[in-house]
Amino acid sequence: MLMASPATSPVKTPLAAKATAARRRQILAWGLGIAALAVFPFMVYPLFAMKVLCFALFACSFNLLFGFAGLLSFGHAAYFGIASYVTAESAKYWGLTPELSILAGTGVAIVLGAAFGWLAIRRQGIYFSMITLALAQMVFFFCLQAEFTGGEDGIQSVPRGDLFGLIPLGSHMAMYYFVMGVFLIGFLIIYRTINSPFGQVLRAVRDNDIKATSLGIKTRHVKLAAFVISAGVAGLGGATKALVFQLASLTDVSWQASGEAVLMTVLGGAGTLTGPVMGALIVTGMQQYLAQFGSWVTIIQGAIFVVCVLAFRRGIVGELDRLAKLPAFWRRRRAERRFTPAPRASTDF
Amino acid sequence: MHNILDTLYNLPIDAFMGQLMLGLINGAFYAMLSLGLALIFGMLNIVNFVHGAQYMLGAMMAWILLQTLGINYWASLLLAPLIVGAFGLLLERFVLRRVYALDPAYGLLLTFGIALLLEGSFRQKLGSSGQPYAIPAELRGGWDLGFMYMPTYRAWVLVASITICFAVWYVFERTRLGSYLRAATEKPQLVRAFGIDVSKMINLTYGLGVALAAVAGVLAAPIYQVSPLMGSNIIIVVFAVVVIGGLGSMSGAIVSGFLVGFVEGLTKVFYPAASSTVVFVLMACVLLVKPAGLFGRRA
């Protein structure tokens, strides 16, 4: 085990004990999470499980920008979709193995993300959202008209191939565990990005751009780096989805797909680590079960947006977090009350 | 280059002018919609994503009024904007008002959700295929101008939209009411202290912006088919128009609307495959050269 036993660390400060406890909780959470992923395809249809994981990566990538950098990108489908096209093309026509075709797709998404990110971060706030949306729409029309994308038909019957040229991924179960591995890599990238000095800087830029600049942080570099990482992870999700469904289609580059990434994140909890995954599970599940009822999916998605913005901005995981912290909050409040008199009613107006 | 010149020499002049005309018609709609968007953004600091859906609502309302009550085009041109505008007033009063204090991103998300709600509801009811709406009898036919054939209805749309855009611009930039409105966006507290009801002004501005979208919708009904999807197809282009023009300026919104339509028309003549992407390429170029937009002040 990674944890030091009490016998090997004779001096133990309260702070160190606290850190050890936090670390233990973290390892436990990761263990539980991975175990849950491992049994996931036994509880639901494996194809559905894989779809959830691909969209979870997509939503996590959006969340990195929106939740942690405060950049509302409304065109993330561009990276998701272009990666799925490139992966499908390279797996079907160039005969690349699955891991290489996914790398190719992700690579193109990263390059596209760098170009678009460089353009979009020239403007801030709401303009940023409109620019990303417009650029993504450009990619959509490109995919509609370019030769290699197959127009309305997309690229169909993409072979899943053999992993490293050795392990056939034809069966859904084999494919699932491969997708799970890809998901963990992507999720770890996001996790490491958030929990690093870079992640701290990112939050500083989000909360106070001007102050961060005055501290010597090159905010545009930071934003661009976050944008590129985000586009890469979105691409990873799209590339994997192309192999899972053996199809690359216009659906994945449309603005509706961008909207779905936003929906998943907002519903699950923007700025939380696991919120987008939760959101992806719920939204994908909803689509699966309501698909037969025509436009109800769109109506419900709209309603979720409205409710989330008006009454539920923390999202599911954010609310759960808050509830979990409530007892400690009240304890602290009570302790503070005991020592300091209650403040007088504020008089400024 | 050779190819383009070749096309140019072999192009019949009336086809060329026809495409340009189509481009300008599209531009008229871009101009009206981006003007409304700029108006609303200026007052409410909200990017009204539901603008496309409100444009669709205008066209839809004209179609429904005709189908159920037999109300003709001219009455619809007045009634539909009133109905949709009233809906806008309620929307602002009871829903949008709640997010002014938040990050503008939430306004975008909220209006995006409302747009999905509206579009989904109409699709559920009517399906996503388009419904034809006949050109009113007075505006059928056209004139032969020698170098091109000019359908009367298109000419009407062009004249109407230029008039409407100019009227809105005049009210906001040249009248006392307009100066109150502009003052209210800059210093709401101060304007309130002069005894002007700022929140009512905001409410009316939103209603006006929405009605403008609905007018555009009614004008568009006989040209394009009336379908629940017509709004979401156009709104993203209008966003690009707004980025090109700069959200800060109303005249910028109008001019860049027509400009984008014109460029689209030109592209349709010379390189049709790029006609739907050219707007976005234009936007990227403007961002490179003038990040604040062609007519925008420094953001």
XYZ file of C-alpha atoms in Angstrom:
648
model
C 0.000 0.000 0.000
C 0.992 3.563 -0.586
C -0.039 4.777 2.829
C 2.569 4.914 5.527
C 1.609 2.786 8.546
C 1.829 4.443 11.993
C 4.800 2.204 12.924
C 7.059 3.662 10.222
C 6.258 7.311 10.961
C 6.997 7.896 14.619
C 6.345 11.651 14.650
C 2.892 12.477 13.433
C 1.628 16.033 13.432
C -2.125 16.653 13.263
C -1.629 18.218 9.828
C 0.150 15.142 8.511
C -2.585 12.950 9.940
C -5.167 15.042 8.182
C -3.247 14.795 4.902
C -2.970 11.026 5.256
C -6.694 10.775 5.906
C -7.467 12.912 2.876
C -5.161 10.804 0.737
C -6.770 7.621 2.012
C -10.206 9.000 1.141
C -8.976 9.921 -2.299
C -7.535 6.502 -3.014
C -10.777 4.984 -1.809
C -12.791 7.236 -4.121
C -10.631 6.346 -7.141
C -10.864 2.647 -6.244
C -14.636 2.800 -5.959
C -14.895 4.779 -9.181
C -12.796 2.317 -11.164
C -14.692 -0.619 -9.684
C -17.988 1.018 -10.660
C -16.700 1.516 -14.217
C -15.553 -2.112 -14.354
C -19.015 -3.487 -13.511
C -20.907 -0.793 -15.472
C -21.348 -2.883 -18.679
C -22.887 -5.701 -16.640
C -25.609 -3.395 -15.403
C -26.514 -1.674 -18.669
C -26.197 -2.460 -22.369
C -22.418 -2.237 -23.094
C -22.901 -0.041 -26.155
C -24.805 2.430 -24.002
C -22.068 2.288 -21.350
C -19.464 3.152 -23.973
C -21.573 5.998 -25.287
C -21.808 7.416 -21.773
C -18.026 7.281 -21.343
C -17.353 9.007 -24.683
C -19.788 11.788 -23.849
C -18.393 11.977 -20.321
C -14.979 12.777 -21.797
C -16.614 15.353 -24.055
C -18.420 16.993 -21.121
C -15.309 16.872 -18.893
C -13.330 18.671 -21.576
C -15.979 21.385 -21.799
C -16.036 21.641 -18.021
C -12.286 22.258 -17.916
C -12.899 25.437 -19.884
C -16.226 26.554 -18.448
C -15.929 25.384 -14.859
C -12.255 26.073 -14.266
C -11.308 28.804 -16.738
C -14.673 30.571 -16.954
C -14.713 30.283 -20.750
C -18.085 29.262 -22.155
C -17.153 27.511 -25.385
C -20.281 26.905 -27.402
C -18.529 25.038 -30.179
C -16.900 22.044 -28.608
C -18.557 19.718 -31.092
C -15.990 20.895 -33.663
C -13.182 19.024 -31.876
C -15.365 16.084 -30.896
C -16.675 15.728 -34.439
C -13.535 16.349 -36.467
C -11.672 13.777 -34.347
C -14.382 11.225 -35.014
C -14.135 11.848 -38.768
C -10.347 11.610 -38.829
C -10.373 8.458 -36.717
C -13.018 6.849 -38.900
C -11.108 7.789 -42.046
C -7.779 6.508 -40.764
C -9.217 3.274 -39.397
C -11.237 2.533 -42.509
C -9.111 3.741 -45.412
C -5.569 3.948 -44.069
C -5.865 0.728 -42.062
C -4.433 2.180 -38.861
C -4.808 0.221 -35.635
C -7.415 1.591 -33.194
C -4.953 3.258 -30.830
C -3.166 4.983 -33.717
C -6.355 6.143 -35.379
C -7.572 7.559 -32.067
C -4.235 9.346 -31.716
C -4.605 10.723 -35.242
C -8.103 12.010 -34.494
C -7.052 13.532 -31.197
C -4.018 15.120 -32.843
C -6.165 16.860 -35.452
C -8.530 18.052 -32.701
C -5.564 19.515 -30.835
C -4.307 21.367 -33.909
C -7.810 22.675 -34.640
C -8.217 23.638 -30.990
C -4.955 25.562 -31.072
C -6.035 27.507 -34.161
C -9.571 28.245 -32.997
C -8.497 28.899 -29.429
C -5.919 31.392 -30.622
C -8.658 33.241 -32.526
C -11.393 32.987 -29.917
C -9.437 34.190 -26.874
C -8.960 37.512 -28.622
C -12.397 38.347 -27.322
C -13.765 37.763 -23.870
C -17.007 36.858 -22.172
C -20.024 36.466 -24.336
C -18.136 37.203 -27.566
C -15.941 34.207 -26.865
C -19.033 31.994 -26.823
C -20.376 33.398 -30.075
C -17.021 33.066 -31.819
C -16.521 29.457 -30.751
C -20.059 28.675 -31.895
C -19.528 30.314 -35.276
C -16.167 28.591 -35.837
C -17.736 25.244 -34.981
C -20.499 25.898 -37.477
C -17.800 26.467 -40.081
C -16.419 22.996 -39.309
C -19.942 21.614 -39.601
C -20.383 23.022 -43.106
C -16.903 21.842 -44.025
C -17.820 18.315 -42.952
C -21.095 18.567 -44.862
C -19.328 19.431 -48.111
C -15.834 17.951 -47.978
C -15.104 14.849 -50.041
C -13.794 12.523 -47.377
C -16.604 12.937 -44.840
C -19.297 11.416 -47.008
C -21.745 14.288 -46.578
C -25.096 13.321 -45.106
C -24.143 9.639 -44.929
C -20.992 10.135 -42.907
C -18.325 7.436 -42.799
C -20.031 4.137 -42.172
C -18.924 0.620 -41.157
C -15.634 1.722 -39.673
C -13.661 -1.350 -38.538
C -12.781 -1.445 -34.848
C -9.618 -3.357 -35.659
C -7.187 -5.048 -33.303
C -5.691 -3.136 -30.407
C -1.893 -2.842 -30.980
C -2.544 -5.212 -33.878
C -3.050 -8.008 -31.347
C -6.314 -7.842 -29.423
C -9.497 -7.875 -31.510
C -12.040 -5.326 -30.348
C -15.001 -6.762 -32.246
C -16.910 -7.851 -29.152
C -18.654 -5.182 -27.132
C -17.029 -6.311 -23.876
C -13.468 -6.107 -25.226
C -14.271 -2.739 -26.728
C -15.771 -1.549 -23.457
C -12.636 -2.187 -21.431
C -10.559 -0.466 -24.091
C -12.932 2.534 -23.955
C -12.727 2.478 -20.166
C -8.937 2.680 -20.412
C -9.185 5.615 -22.821
C -11.690 7.312 -20.542
C -9.406 6.915 -17.518
C -6.511 8.435 -19.435
C -8.607 11.416 -20.475
C -10.099 11.842 -17.029
C -6.643 11.656 -15.446
C -5.411 14.380 -17.808
C -8.272 16.614 -16.668
C -7.680 15.693 -13.029
C -3.975 16.442 -13.206
C -4.623 19.704 -15.035
C -7.053 20.896 -12.392
C -4.995 19.752 -9.407
C -1.720 21.321 -10.396
C -0.109 24.741 -10.130
C -1.424 25.327 -13.637
C -4.934 24.564 -12.394
C -4.524 27.142 -9.640
C -3.387 29.722 -12.158
C -6.366 28.846 -14.352
C -8.772 29.516 -11.487
C -6.984 32.751 -10.707
C -7.476 33.869 -14.315
C -11.124 32.829 -14.137
C -11.810 34.731 -10.931
C -9.859 37.864 -11.627
C -8.228 38.265 -14.988
C -6.750 41.690 -14.243
C -5.278 40.712 -10.904
C -3.744 37.608 -12.436
C -2.147 39.770 -15.134
C -0.753 42.090 -12.491
C 0.847 39.079 -10.811
C 2.799 38.440 -13.979
C 0.627 35.659 -15.350
C 0.321 35.649 -19.121
C -3.413 35.100 -19.087
C -3.728 34.562 -22.817
C -1.131 31.781 -22.760
C -2.913 30.151 -19.847
C -6.289 30.326 -21.575
C -4.880 29.000 -24.821
C -3.164 26.091 -23.049
C -6.423 25.199 -21.315
C -8.259 25.482 -24.626
C -5.842 23.123 -26.355
C -5.981 20.536 -23.558
C -9.748 20.762 -23.593
C -9.967 20.374 -27.372
C -7.647 17.374 -27.133
C -9.781 15.594 -24.540
C -12.948 16.396 -26.506
C -11.214 14.918 -29.539
C -10.262 11.811 -27.567
C -13.936 11.299 -26.745
C -15.076 11.832 -30.334
C -12.348 9.625 -31.767
C -13.304 6.794 -29.423
C -16.988 7.217 -30.222
C -16.266 6.761 -33.939
C -14.762 3.345 -33.235
C -17.466 2.346 -30.754
C -20.339 3.028 -33.143
C -18.214 2.354 -36.245
C -19.609 5.584 -37.621
C -18.648 9.229 -37.989
C -21.591 11.471 -38.793
C -22.725 15.072 -38.915
C -24.576 14.697 -35.617
C -21.291 14.879 -33.741
C -20.189 18.177 -35.314
C -23.554 19.911 -35.042
C -24.280 22.763 -32.669
C -26.749 20.472 -30.930
C -23.809 18.278 -29.873
C -22.027 21.346 -28.479
C -25.198 22.163 -26.581
C -25.279 18.666 -25.146
C -21.787 19.012 -23.678
C -22.935 22.242 -22.049
C -26.118 20.614 -20.773
C -24.284 17.643 -19.265
C -21.841 19.907 -17.479
C -24.407 22.352 -16.164
C -26.722 19.577 -15.007
C -23.965 17.550 -13.352
C -22.219 20.556 -11.875
C -19.854 22.962 -13.610
C -16.543 23.313 -11.825
C -16.801 19.922 -10.146
C -14.623 16.984 -11.115
C -17.260 14.274 -11.484
C -20.267 16.444 -12.328
C -19.884 16.166 -16.122
C -19.658 12.371 -15.861
C -22.876 12.317 -13.877
C -24.464 14.706 -16.378
C -23.345 12.544 -19.306
C -24.931 9.496 -17.694
C -28.262 11.244 -17.130
C -28.486 13.072 -20.463
C -27.400 10.061 -22.523
C -29.804 7.861 -20.578
C -32.615 10.286 -21.171
C -31.915 10.350 -24.912
C -31.824 6.580 -25.007
C -35.193 6.135 -23.341
C -37.000 9.100 -24.866
C -35.691 8.618 -28.420
C -39.037 7.149 -29.514
C -40.990 10.204 -28.386
C -39.703 12.508 -31.106
C -38.941 16.038 -30.059
C -39.557 15.525 -26.369
C -35.806 15.109 -25.879
C -35.267 18.667 -27.142
C -38.096 20.018 -25.003
C -36.807 18.332 -21.849
C -33.243 19.460 -22.572
C -34.494 23.023 -22.855
C -36.431 22.690 -19.618
C -33.359 21.323 -17.821
C -31.343 24.323 -18.980
C -33.963 26.741 -17.717
C -34.309 25.021 -14.345
C -30.544 24.662 -13.896
C -29.874 28.319 -14.608
C -32.756 29.665 -12.531
C -32.650 27.424 -9.496
C -29.871 24.891 -9.621
C -26.640 26.530 -10.726
C -24.377 24.239 -8.714
C -25.644 21.165 -10.562
C -26.190 17.763 -9.006
C -22.649 17.099 -7.802
C -22.231 20.696 -6.697
C -25.387 20.474 -4.589
C -24.305 17.143 -3.114
C -20.952 18.681 -2.238
C -22.673 21.555 -0.510
C -24.935 19.210 1.443
C -21.949 17.132 2.525
C -20.186 20.234 3.778
C -23.213 21.608 5.627
C -22.653 19.860 8.998
C -19.073 21.153 9.180
C -20.295 24.605 8.173
C -22.872 24.691 10.955
C -20.349 23.377 13.504
C -17.965 26.154 12.544
C -20.755 28.719 12.651
C -21.720 27.571 16.151
C -18.124 27.638 17.341
C -17.695 31.162 15.974
C -20.937 32.284 17.600
C -19.720 31.067 20.957
C -16.655 33.315 20.876
C -17.771 36.421 19.053
C -20.960 38.389 19.517
C -23.312 38.372 16.571
C -22.553 41.250 14.176
C -24.978 44.161 14.179
C -27.288 44.447 11.256
C -25.515 45.990 8.312
C -26.314 49.628 7.734
C -24.901 50.249 4.290
C -27.354 50.616 1.462
C -7.681 32.661 -60.900
C -8.216 31.476 -64.451
C -11.271 29.586 -63.255
C -12.827 32.577 -61.607
C -12.296 34.810 -64.637
C -13.702 32.086 -66.821
C -16.835 31.981 -64.682
C -17.075 35.727 -64.747
C -16.918 35.970 -68.558
C -19.347 33.156 -69.136
C -21.784 34.237 -66.478
C -25.080 35.592 -67.745
C -25.501 38.972 -66.151
C -29.052 38.316 -64.963
C -28.001 35.160 -63.086
C -25.200 37.112 -61.476
C -27.503 39.943 -60.413
C -30.078 37.390 -59.272
C -27.583 35.805 -56.874
C -26.518 39.193 -55.573
C -30.188 40.048 -55.041
C -30.702 36.818 -53.090
C -27.663 37.700 -51.023
C -29.038 41.133 -50.260
C -32.389 39.621 -49.233
C -30.572 37.312 -46.829
C -28.633 40.348 -45.695
C -31.870 42.182 -44.943
C -32.845 39.440 -42.523
C -29.364 39.311 -40.978
C -29.522 43.072 -40.495
C -32.925 43.047 -38.781
C -31.974 40.145 -36.528
C -28.542 41.429 -35.575
C -30.031 44.842 -34.907
C -32.490 43.290 -32.440
C -29.691 41.281 -30.890
C -27.530 44.397 -30.492
C -30.468 46.309 -29.031
C -31.164 43.627 -26.431
C -27.511 43.111 -25.624
C -27.064 46.822 -25.127
C -29.922 47.111 -22.654
C -29.983 43.759 -20.884
C -26.396 42.631 -21.277
C -27.818 39.303 -22.425
C -27.058 37.507 -25.654
C -30.556 36.595 -26.694
C -30.031 33.070 -28.011
C -33.801 32.705 -28.295
C -33.795 35.421 -30.996
C -33.804 32.814 -33.757
C -36.732 31.043 -32.152
C -38.581 34.346 -31.877
C -38.009 34.947 -35.593
C -39.416 31.465 -36.207
C -42.321 32.325 -33.908
C -43.133 35.376 -36.021
C -43.308 33.329 -39.222
C -45.151 30.537 -37.443
C -47.677 32.964 -35.996
C -48.418 34.383 -39.463
C -48.925 30.869 -40.755
C -51.140 29.838 -37.819
C -53.220 33.027 -38.065
C -53.782 32.333 -41.753
C -54.592 28.653 -41.243
C -56.933 28.968 -38.281
C -58.498 32.423 -38.536
C -57.876 33.241 -42.174
C -56.034 36.419 -41.216
C -54.125 37.733 -44.226
C -50.502 38.736 -44.635
C -50.932 42.462 -43.982
C -52.810 41.972 -40.735
C -50.282 39.332 -39.688
C -47.480 41.758 -40.328
C -48.958 43.823 -37.515
C -50.513 41.136 -35.309
C -47.713 38.554 -35.207
C -45.067 41.003 -33.920
C -47.544 42.253 -31.314
C -48.267 38.744 -30.066
C -44.638 37.616 -30.106
C -43.535 40.953 -28.605
C -46.036 40.514 -25.777
C -44.582 37.084 -25.178
C -41.177 38.752 -25.024
C -42.421 41.255 -22.431
C -43.631 38.425 -20.211
C -40.440 36.456 -20.737
C -38.315 39.396 -19.666
C -40.526 40.288 -16.721
C -40.768 36.825 -15.202
C -37.712 34.889 -16.362
C -34.803 36.875 -17.792
C -34.883 39.439 -15.017
C -33.665 36.790 -12.592
C -30.265 36.383 -14.198
C -29.132 40.001 -14.692
C -27.016 39.870 -11.557
C -25.229 36.716 -12.698
C -22.419 36.129 -15.156
C -23.661 36.858 -18.727
C -22.895 33.222 -19.571
C -26.000 32.239 -17.602
C -28.148 34.558 -19.709
C -26.855 32.779 -22.796
C -27.563 29.353 -21.309
C -31.032 30.380 -20.160
C -32.081 31.779 -23.533
C -30.536 28.762 -25.251
C -32.761 26.548 -23.087
C -35.841 28.598 -23.937
C -34.960 28.349 -27.625
C -34.754 24.557 -27.352
C -38.099 24.511 -25.532
C -39.842 26.566 -28.233
C -38.247 24.769 -31.146
C -38.902 21.341 -29.643
C -42.534 22.172 -28.913
C -43.248 23.308 -32.460
C -41.408 20.343 -33.900
C -43.426 18.027 -31.701
C -46.651 19.645 -32.895
C -45.912 20.273 -36.591
C -42.947 18.087 -37.525
C -39.716 19.547 -38.873
C -40.770 19.904 -42.512
C -41.498 23.371 -43.878
C -44.943 24.782 -44.634
C -45.415 27.046 -47.632
C -46.862 30.528 -47.121
C -48.245 32.203 -50.216
C -47.029 35.627 -51.346
C -49.886 38.145 -50.912
C -51.682 38.942 -54.169
C -50.582 42.594 -54.196
C -46.902 41.636 -54.225
C -46.893 38.855 -56.829
C -45.166 39.180 -60.136
C -42.164 41.350 -60.801
C -40.429 43.817 -63.075
C -38.014 43.231 -65.887
C -35.191 45.676 -65.237
C -33.335 44.827 -68.426
C -30.311 43.313 -66.712
C -32.365 41.202 -64.307
C -35.832 40.133 -63.279
C -36.925 41.689 -59.992
C -39.695 39.874 -58.125
C -41.959 42.427 -56.432
C -41.978 40.623 -53.109
C -38.167 40.674 -52.866
C -38.135 44.393 -53.594
C -40.770 44.888 -50.891
C -38.697 42.938 -48.338
C -35.633 44.985 -49.138
C -37.460 48.308 -48.850
C -39.349 47.256 -45.717
C -36.263 46.039 -43.896
C -34.207 49.109 -44.743
C -37.065 51.319 -43.548
C -37.502 49.353 -40.317
C -33.769 49.302 -39.578
C -33.523 53.014 -40.192
C -36.557 53.734 -37.997
C -35.155 51.738 -35.096
C -31.759 53.335 -35.503
C -33.387 56.794 -35.583
C -35.439 56.191 -32.444
C -32.439 54.989 -30.481
C -29.801 57.386 -31.712
C -31.719 60.568 -32.481
C -34.732 60.914 -30.160
C -35.198 61.829 -26.516
C -36.575 58.362 -25.701
C -33.519 56.844 -27.294
C -31.177 58.997 -25.270
C -32.983 57.943 -22.071
C -32.537 54.341 -23.091
C -28.876 54.763 -23.840
C -28.352 56.609 -20.589
C -30.169 53.844 -18.729
C -27.718 51.262 -20.041
C -24.708 53.267 -18.990
C -25.781 54.573 -15.575
C -29.008 52.871 -14.489
C -28.786 54.180 -10.918
C -28.455 57.775 -12.024
C -31.264 57.573 -14.574
C -33.483 56.021 -11.917
C -32.704 58.973 -9.673
C -34.198 61.254 -12.349
C -37.492 59.468 -11.883
C -37.335 57.269 -14.969
C -38.516 53.689 -14.552
C -35.459 51.865 -15.859
C -36.819 48.367 -15.473
C -39.877 49.297 -17.536
C -37.587 50.656 -20.233
C -35.572 47.478 -20.224
C -38.792 45.515 -20.476
C -40.003 47.562 -23.452
C -36.644 47.336 -25.209
C -36.699 43.580 -24.965
C -40.262 43.535 -26.273
C -39.239 45.761 -29.184
C -36.233 43.604 -30.018
C -38.393 40.497 -29.995
C -41.067 42.171 -32.126
C -38.343 43.106 -34.605
C -37.376 39.447 -34.878
C -41.036 38.558 -35.397
C -41.421 41.161 -38.194
C -38.416 39.587 -39.872
C -40.112 36.214 -39.450
C -43.350 37.375 -41.124
C -41.405 38.971 -43.975
C -39.449 35.748 -44.385
C -42.479 33.451 -44.368
C -43.290 33.746 -48.121
C -39.613 33.494 -49.147
C -38.372 30.624 -47.047
C -40.627 27.842 -45.858
C -42.137 28.215 -42.420
C -40.476 25.540 -40.307
C -39.637 25.108 -36.624
C -35.961 24.876 -37.580
C -35.732 28.134 -39.519
C -34.598 30.051 -36.434
C -31.719 27.874 -35.333
C -30.350 27.811 -38.878
C -30.076 31.557 -39.061
C -29.152 32.532 -35.492
C -25.577 31.247 -35.680
C -24.929 33.219 -38.864
C -26.397 36.263 -37.113
C -23.966 35.697 -34.231
C -21.119 35.792 -36.736
C -22.596 38.984 -38.225
C -22.669 40.506 -34.766
C -19.029 39.579 -34.140
C -18.100 41.086 -37.512
C -19.973 44.320 -36.827
C -19.268 44.632 -33.137
C -22.120 44.353 -30.652
C -21.646 47.885 -29.414
C -22.975 49.699 -32.433
C -26.436 49.630 -33.973
C -25.438 51.042 -37.332
C -22.631 48.473 -37.343
C -25.152 45.678 -36.921
C -27.226 46.932 -39.857
C -24.328 47.536 -42.221
C -22.567 44.270 -41.472
C -25.856 42.393 -41.907
C -26.200 43.621 -45.481
C -22.462 43.236 -46.060
C -22.497 39.589 -45.040
C -25.521 38.897 -47.241
C -23.767 40.557 -50.172
C -20.562 38.563 -49.655
C -22.587 35.373 -49.391
C -24.296 36.179 -52.670
C -20.961 36.822 -54.385
C -19.561 33.547 -53.085
C -22.594 31.690 -54.383
C -21.716 32.938 -57.857
C -18.018 32.151 -57.861
C -17.553 29.255 -55.493
C -20.925 27.843 -54.402
C -19.415 25.155 -52.152
C -18.055 27.815 -49.802
C -21.203 29.938 -49.642
C -22.259 28.635 -46.240
C -18.791 28.874 -44.694
C -17.769 32.260 -46.074
C -19.499 34.138 -43.247
C -17.397 32.356 -40.671
C -14.195 32.815 -42.645
C -15.034 36.508 -42.876
C -15.547 36.554 -39.120
C -12.174 34.917 -38.504
C -10.487 37.491 -40.778
C -12.163 40.389 -38.987
C -11.066 38.948 -35.652
C -7.494 38.809 -36.876
C -7.435 42.377 -38.128
C -9.897 44.193 -35.879
C -10.746 42.063 -32.834
C -13.401 44.554 -31.669
C -15.344 44.201 -34.928
C -15.551 46.514 -37.923
C -17.668 49.134 -36.159
C -17.057 48.131 -32.551
C -15.417 50.276 -29.969
C -12.709 48.684 -27.866
C -14.372 46.039 -25.678
